[in-house]
Tab-separated table of C-alpha atoms in Angstrom:
chain	number	residue	atom	x	y	z
A	1	MET	CA	-7.559	49.980	-46.781
A	2	ALA	CA	-10.969	49.705	-45.066
A	3	ALA	CA	-11.117	49.080	-41.362
A	4	PRO	CA	-12.119	45.593	-40.040
A	5	GLN	CA	-15.092	47.106	-38.351
A	6	ASP	CA	-16.250	48.747	-41.687
A	7	VAL	CA	-15.909	45.337	-43.394
A	8	HIS	CA	-18.094	43.691	-40.736
A	9	VAL	CA	-20.647	46.347	-41.120
A	10	ARG	CA	-20.830	45.980	-45.000
A	11	ILE	CA	-21.015	42.150	-44.645
A	12	CYS	CA	-23.724	42.375	-42.087
A	13	ASN	CA	-25.715	44.836	-44.394
A	14	GLN	CA	-25.388	42.586	-47.275
A	15	GLU	CA	-26.633	39.587	-45.289
A	16	ILE	CA	-29.617	41.530	-44.062
A	17	VAL	CA	-30.573	42.490	-47.632
A	18	LYS	CA	-30.110	38.872	-48.694
A	19	PHE	CA	-32.373	37.521	-45.980
A	20	ASP	CA	-34.948	40.296	-46.562
A	21	LEU	CA	-35.168	39.327	-50.228
A	22	GLU	CA	-35.491	35.657	-49.383
A	23	VAL	CA	-38.325	36.367	-46.957
A	24	LYS	CA	-40.155	38.435	-49.613
A	25	ALA	CA	-39.710	35.571	-52.079
A	26	LEU	CA	-41.098	32.991	-49.648
A	27	ILE	CA	-44.030	35.321	-48.807
A	28	GLN	CA	-44.853	35.596	-52.497
A	29	ASP	CA	-44.781	31.756	-52.697
A	30	ILE	CA	-47.206	31.467	-49.843
A	31	ARG	CA	-49.470	34.056	-51.563
A	32	ASP	CA	-49.505	31.942	-54.714
A	33	CYS	CA	-49.866	28.741	-52.895
A	34	SER	CA	-53.244	26.951	-53.398
A	35	GLY	CA	-52.397	23.747	-51.402
A	36	PRO	CA	-51.937	21.215	-50.245
A	37	LEU	CA	-51.824	22.179	-46.587
A	38	SER	CA	-48.366	20.466	-46.171
A	39	ALA	CA	-46.907	22.769	-48.794
A	40	LEU	CA	-48.165	25.898	-46.766
A	41	THR	CA	-46.685	24.449	-43.627
A	42	GLU	CA	-43.313	23.879	-45.229
A	43	LEU	CA	-43.313	27.377	-46.678
A	44	ASN	CA	-44.024	28.802	-43.232
A	45	THR	CA	-41.331	26.816	-41.517
A	46	LYS	CA	-38.810	28.350	-44.066
A	47	VAL	CA	-40.167	31.897	-43.409
A	48	LYS	CA	-39.650	31.360	-39.680
A	49	GLU	CA	-36.126	30.351	-40.269
A	50	LYS	CA	-35.342	33.333	-42.483
A	51	PHE	CA	-36.917	35.797	-39.991
A	52	GLN	CA	-34.725	34.237	-37.207
A	53	GLN	CA	-31.571	34.785	-39.317
A	54	LEU	CA	-32.689	38.246	-40.328
A	55	ARG	CA	-33.351	39.182	-36.711
A	56	HIS	CA	-29.955	38.006	-35.610
A	57	ARG	CA	-28.166	39.894	-38.239
A	58	ILE	CA	-30.112	43.133	-37.370
A	59	GLN	CA	-29.003	42.631	-33.758
A	60	ASP	CA	-25.337	42.211	-34.956
A	61	LEU	CA	-25.536	45.429	-36.990
A	62	GLU	CA	-26.962	47.223	-33.887
A	63	GLN	CA	-24.122	46.013	-31.734
A	64	LEU	CA	-21.706	47.139	-34.349
A	65	ALA	CA	-23.281	50.543	-34.396
A	66	LYS	CA	-22.794	50.845	-30.710
A	67	GLU	CA	-19.103	50.116	-31.008
A	68	GLN	CA	-18.445	52.894	-33.466
A	69	ASP	CA	-16.053	55.453	-32.161
A	70	LYS	CA	-17.519	58.571	-34.148
A	71	GLU	CA	-20.943	59.654	-32.972
A	72	SER	CA	-21.962	60.556	-36.484
A	73	GLU	CA	-21.227	56.990	-37.852
A	74	LYS	CA	-22.957	55.504	-34.804
A	75	GLN	CA	-26.127	57.418	-35.321
A	76	LEU	CA	-26.075	56.677	-39.095
A	77	LEU	CA	-25.916	52.908	-38.384
A	78	LEU	CA	-28.563	53.080	-35.752
A	79	GLN	CA	-30.880	54.765	-38.226
A	80	GLU	CA	-30.134	51.806	-40.699
A	81	VAL	CA	-31.101	49.360	-37.806
A	82	GLU	CA	-34.300	51.107	-37.313
A	83	ASN	CA	-35.120	50.995	-40.990
A	84	HIS	CA	-34.370	47.349	-41.132
A	85	LYS	CA	-36.593	46.722	-38.058
A	86	LYS	CA	-39.382	48.620	-39.789
A	87	GLN	CA	-38.864	46.619	-42.993
A	88	MET	CA	-38.951	43.388	-40.957
A	89	LEU	CA	-42.283	44.379	-39.332
A	90	SER	CA	-43.644	45.066	-42.744
A	91	ASN	CA	-42.600	41.724	-43.869
A	92	GLN	CA	-44.341	40.256	-40.922
A	93	THR	CA	-47.689	41.983	-41.914
A	94	SER	CA	-47.282	40.735	-45.539
A	95	TRP	CA	-46.670	37.266	-44.126
A	96	ARG	CA	-49.896	37.290	-42.294
A	97	LYS	CA	-51.881	38.634	-45.403
A	98	ALA	CA	-50.345	36.003	-47.591
A	99	ASN	CA	-51.386	33.311	-45.143
A	100	LEU	CA	-54.868	34.660	-45.277
A	101	THR	CA	-54.745	34.777	-49.151
A	102	CYS	CA	-53.552	31.130	-49.065
A	103	LYS	CA	-56.373	30.156	-46.716
A	104	ILE	CA	-58.966	31.640	-49.059
A	105	ALA	CA	-57.469	29.745	-51.985
A	106	ILE	CA	-57.535	26.465	-49.965
A	107	ASP	CA	-61.174	27.127	-48.803
A	108	ASN	CA	-62.186	27.694	-52.270
A	109	LEU	CA	-60.492	24.455	-53.456
A	110	GLU	CA	-62.447	22.676	-50.574
A	111	LYS	CA	-65.668	24.058	-51.779
A	112	ALA	CA	-64.960	22.889	-55.313
A	113	GLU	CA	-64.152	19.407	-54.044
A	114	LEU	CA	-67.308	19.510	-51.818
A	115	LEU	CA	-69.342	20.227	-54.942
A	116	GLN	CA	-67.827	17.208	-56.623
A	117	GLY	CA	-68.957	15.045	-53.720
A	118	GLY	CA	-65.569	14.704	-51.864
A	119	ASP	CA	-65.439	14.183	-48.201
A	120	LEU	CA	-64.049	17.627	-47.281
A	121	LEU	CA	-65.548	18.190	-43.678
A	122	ARG	CA	-62.684	16.374	-42.079
A	123	GLN	CA	-60.039	18.218	-44.321
A	124	ARG	CA	-61.587	21.494	-43.709
A	125	LYS	CA	-61.343	21.000	-39.961
A	126	THR	CA	-57.721	20.007	-40.314
A	127	THR	CA	-56.980	23.023	-42.502
A	128	LYS	CA	-58.582	25.438	-40.133
A	129	GLU	CA	-56.628	23.988	-37.093
A	130	SER	CA	-53.373	24.193	-39.152
A	131	LEU	CA	-54.165	27.716	-40.191
A	132	ALA	CA	-55.106	28.738	-36.620
A	133	GLN	CA	-51.734	27.235	-35.432
A	134	THR	CA	-49.903	29.140	-38.239
A	135	SER	CA	-51.617	32.323	-37.175
A	136	SER	CA	-50.720	31.772	-33.619
A	137	SER	CA	-47.037	31.082	-34.541
A	138	ILE	CA	-47.043	34.394	-36.481
A	139	THR	CA	-48.518	36.241	-33.606
A	140	GLU	CA	-45.908	34.753	-31.249
A	141	SER	CA	-43.105	35.854	-33.722
A	142	LEU	CA	-44.502	39.419	-33.830
A	143	MET	CA	-44.741	39.520	-29.977
A	144	GLY	CA	-41.045	38.383	-29.880
A	145	ILE	CA	-40.148	41.226	-32.054
A	146	SER	CA	-42.150	43.699	-30.066
A	147	ARG	CA	-40.467	42.445	-26.842
A	148	MET	CA	-37.000	42.848	-28.400
A	149	MET	CA	-37.728	46.357	-29.454
A	150	ALA	CA	-39.132	47.195	-25.969
A	151	GLN	CA	-35.995	45.712	-24.417
A	152	GLN	CA	-33.827	47.936	-26.601
A	153	VAL	CA	-35.831	50.931	-25.739
A	154	GLN	CA	-35.522	50.207	-21.940
A	155	GLN	CA	-31.775	49.598	-22.351
A	156	SER	CA	-31.463	53.044	-24.136
A	157	GLU	CA	-33.442	54.727	-21.229
A	158	GLU	CA	-31.195	52.999	-18.540
A	159	ALA	CA	-28.055	54.207	-20.450
A	160	MET	CA	-29.486	57.751	-20.670
A	161	GLN	CA	-30.316	57.768	-16.973
A	162	SER	CA	-26.840	56.443	-16.037
A	163	LEU	CA	-25.267	59.236	-18.115
A	164	VAL	CA	-27.496	61.853	-16.368
A	165	THR	CA	-26.679	60.373	-12.954
A	166	SER	CA	-22.864	60.407	-13.751
A	167	SER	CA	-22.860	63.967	-15.131
A	168	ARG	CA	-24.697	65.117	-11.940
A	169	THR	CA	-22.187	63.296	-9.806
A	170	ILE	CA	-19.244	65.044	-11.603
A	171	LEU	CA	-20.833	68.400	-11.356
A	172	ASP	CA	-21.351	67.877	-7.556
A	173	ALA	CA	-17.697	66.690	-7.091
A	174	ASN	CA	-16.531	69.713	-9.207
A	175	GLU	CA	-18.421	72.073	-6.856
A	176	GLU	CA	-16.922	70.332	-3.829
A	177	PHE	CA	-13.346	70.554	-5.094
A	178	LYS	CA	-13.965	74.386	-5.831
A	179	SER	CA	-15.176	74.762	-2.197
A	180	MET	CA	-12.161	72.713	-0.837
A	181	SER	CA	-9.801	74.924	-3.057
A	182	GLY	CA	-11.320	78.039	-1.501
A	183	THR	CA	-10.916	76.678	1.940
A	184	ILE	CA	-7.306	75.718	1.315
A	185	GLN	CA	-6.410	79.178	-0.041
A	186	LEU	CA	-7.985	80.849	3.000
A	187	GLY	CA	-6.067	78.634	5.321
A	188	ARG	CA	-2.832	79.362	3.462
A	189	LYS	CA	-3.478	83.122	3.834
A	190	LEU	CA	-4.115	82.716	7.530
A	191	ILE	CA	-0.932	80.662	8.030
A	192	THR	CA	1.116	83.157	6.292
A	193	LYS	CA	-0.436	85.929	8.283
A	194	TYR	CA	0.285	84.039	11.448
A	195	ASN	CA	3.914	83.551	10.507
A	196	ARG	CA	4.378	87.154	9.903
A	197	ARG	CA	2.669	88.020	13.217
A	198	GLU	CA	4.865	85.539	15.026
A	199	LEU	CA	7.975	87.116	13.579
A	200	THR	CA	6.837	90.530	14.467
A	201	ASP	CA	5.999	89.374	18.060
A	202	LYS	CA	9.516	87.783	18.360
A	203	LEU	CA	11.146	91.067	17.153
A	204	LEU	CA	9.249	93.130	19.652
A	205	ILE	CA	10.121	90.811	22.470
A	206	PHE	CA	13.677	91.014	21.448
A	207	LEU	CA	13.617	94.855	21.426
A	208	ALA	CA	11.895	94.968	24.770
A	209	LEU	CA	14.401	92.585	26.319
A	210	ALA	CA	17.295	94.680	24.817
A	211	LEU	CA	15.822	97.813	26.206
A	212	PHE	CA	15.394	96.241	29.582
A	213	LEU	CA	18.851	94.922	29.739
A	214	ALA	CA	20.223	98.458	28.518
A	215	THR	CA	18.259	100.020	31.398
A	216	VAL	CA	19.458	97.604	34.029
A	217	LEU	CA	23.069	98.212	32.928
A	218	TYR	CA	22.574	101.941	32.992
A	219	ILE	CA	21.252	101.793	36.586
A	220	VAL	CA	24.018	99.440	37.761
A	221	LYS	CA	26.515	101.778	36.181
A	222	LYS	CA	25.228	104.803	37.998
A	223	ARG	CA	25.095	103.096	41.267
A	224	LEU	CA	28.450	101.503	41.199
A	225	PHE	CA	30.430	103.867	39.105
A	226	PRO	CA	28.760	107.259	39.741
A	227	PHE	CA	32.043	109.058	38.800
A	228	LEU	CA	32.094	107.614	35.300
């Protein structure tokens, strides 16, 4: 039976593939669109929504990768995340190119209507303003993706720096413990030596006292009882 985490990863990957295909289909629709401008605007709105959904699912997959217990599985999922991000950037580029293609088609249509005597000056101005707004929105979306990737890189660098600092702290603590252990062992040896020396001193004092008492008793005996 698959672990719940594996099920979430599989579902997340499936949704990423689904949104990616939907984005590609909408980009193709933009590439084939020849107007009117409202149709192009509607298609670009749908593309923005799909990109937003795709970006969220990629972030979810990245979070699931960081929560993996096995380092090998974690690295494998992180590689998949990077591939999805590259594919999303490729779709962004295709999106911009598709808008340019659509702009050319609309411009050609405007030229054809101008030749027929239609009043296209106002429409061309409106079209260019709308395309400029669309291009600005695409650029803003690309900048958002770039900021997101830069933030992820910064977080990775901070995590690495934290690991390096923690490792250094552990090594310093280990060296300090070794030094304290050596000091404790030296103190233990000195205390043991001091105890032995104290016992020896007590024994010598006892022997000296016994010798002194024996001498005193001998002298007293000779003086009081010389006949003994």
